[in-house]
């Protein structure tokens, strides 16, 4: 099994695929050429599922690491008794790619460059490719300048200046570096039927590494629109969201990994390498805060194209899509993998795509309301699609569903789902002229008012003095924090105030982190959710509790790793990261909460 802490990993991205690198220089996760491709290295999920390490032979006396400023190029410094070596890792961007275009021409190549900066350091290379999530043990064959790995649908081509000794499906090598000596490695994928030479020599690797640094820096320079508290963290989170973006379509994956569990040893292990409609409105708010206008428009365009034609056939709007717009995301198990810390089963695909979740209509229309120009005509296809989404929300809001947390149990009347149907109609009313739907306004207003009455009558629990998880329920749920965030009720409403404080009191653990809810139909338990903690910070800021909002924000931020990356959850006992990593939703929550606290502080200052 793999036991390394989830938070020990760094993210690399070329805006098409992702790799995770441990603090001691091992690539333990790599999917090429796309985020959702079968993993080439998957030691993250099983010790025997493949890795590629470059590190000092005797182990370093000290390790430190950072991202090169304004980039996602990783630099790891190994200080040994004999000298110091610096390892630089990146997934290569396209040649001379700059600004909004980064990732559009990425070559699908992992670059690794190690330099001795002082003294002498003995370096060892351990290369164990295991395509298709460790199922394939490839044939390694020497080719000019490196190795080729044959087996399965692709050939892996490794450029190496070090002669590697092959033993089975693994290759090893050692070399001593002295001060000023640099080595460059590159790994890329071709089809198994190509005769592609290994042509990534040291000079070319150096140039592409420089191109990648400059590409990320040019993107960062264009995306510094946020000024306020936690400015560095907001800008970095914007880069993470860009790193989780599939450049060819504009889709944003929920996370770079599959099957990292919500509880160690548990069974809630899902594949997050897809894009959720639910994330749309929150993502767009976050991207707007981080000045990511191009990304914002492309993401909405992707959602509109991916979902096209579903509603006109009377089907439910799908809650999630593949990063290329795929709809069938059927789930299957990989029984040959033990899972992170024996947390099985390992899954690829996600059967949640089949679920009914009525909140998606609100998230889609909220995204459109934020993204599309308010006074410009919409193209006929987009107009028809959004009109159908509003009409579907007006018909189906009264039906039960699986809810925001994708419960794999009986359908219920979840409050958050009703709330987002209210959002769908509220935003459609605001967009009626652009939708050419003025004649639908009386009906939409009537249904919107019906939803409001239902939420206020059946979602409010006077005994708890809080809005609850579902209609006529006694259970609290962090998703009720969305009531003021989406504008359903004003922040000063006493019911909003008491709901926010009830969540802060009853769903918060000793470290100030928020659980989604306390009931658990699987009797399994889970960690605290970083997104929900950022929601609490945002809601506290909106309701005027600015000091408490700052404390909640800091409680969540404290669980970022040393590179500022956030997981989905945190173990309330050990404080370890849990869930797929890094998690887009957590970084979205950070950006939106920082903005809310900044705006609340400015409002307080202006009122003095």
PDB file of N, CA and C in Angstrom, residues 28 54 71 93 98 134 140 229 567 585:
ATOM      1  N   UNK A  28       4.974  10.305  -8.155  1.00  0.00           N
ATOM      2  CA  UNK A  28       4.141   9.163  -7.747  1.00  0.00           C
ATOM      3  C   UNK A  28       2.765   9.182  -8.400  1.00  0.00           C
ATOM      4  N   UNK A  54      14.264  10.925  -8.577  1.00  0.00           N
ATOM      5  CA  UNK A  54      15.601  11.493  -8.778  1.00  0.00           C
ATOM      6  C   UNK A  54      15.974  12.129  -7.449  1.00  0.00           C
ATOM      7  N   UNK A  71       4.830  30.787 -10.678  1.00  0.00           N
ATOM      8  CA  UNK A  71       4.732  29.638 -11.587  1.00  0.00           C
ATOM      9  C   UNK A  71       4.255  28.415 -10.819  1.00  0.00           C
ATOM     10  N   UNK A  93       5.052  23.508 -20.866  1.00  0.00           N
ATOM     11  CA  UNK A  93       4.115  24.259 -21.689  1.00  0.00           C
ATOM     12  C   UNK A  93       4.635  24.290 -23.117  1.00  0.00           C
ATOM     13  N   UNK A  98       2.312  32.006 -24.130  1.00  0.00           N
ATOM     14  CA  UNK A  98       2.252  33.115 -23.191  1.00  0.00           C
ATOM     15  C   UNK A  98       0.800  33.422 -22.839  1.00  0.00           C
ATOM     16  N   UNK A 134      -0.782   0.812 -13.290  1.00  0.00           N
ATOM     17  CA  UNK A 134       0.018  -0.287 -12.759  1.00  0.00           C
ATOM     18  C   UNK A 134      -0.294  -1.643 -13.333  1.00  0.00           C
ATOM     19  N   UNK A 140      11.223  -2.505 -21.314  1.00  0.00           N
ATOM     20  CA  UNK A 140      12.125  -1.369 -21.432  1.00  0.00           C
ATOM     21  C   UNK A 140      13.227  -1.706 -22.416  1.00  0.00           C
ATOM     22  N   UNK A 229      -6.541  41.392   1.525  1.00  0.00           N
ATOM     23  CA  UNK A 229      -5.923  40.410   2.421  1.00  0.00           C
ATOM     24  C   UNK A 229      -5.724  39.075   1.722  1.00  0.00           C
ATOM     25  N   UNK A 567      -6.286  20.230   0.101  1.00  0.00           N
ATOM     26  CA  UNK A 567      -7.029  19.005  -0.189  1.00  0.00           C
ATOM     27  C   UNK A 567      -8.524  19.291  -0.054  1.00  0.00           C
ATOM     28  N   UNK A 585     -12.388  22.999  -5.571  1.00  0.00           N
ATOM     29  CA  UNK A 585     -13.428  23.622  -4.763  1.00  0.00           C
ATOM     30  C   UNK A 585     -12.843  24.318  -3.535  1.00  0.00           C
TER      31      UNK A 585
END
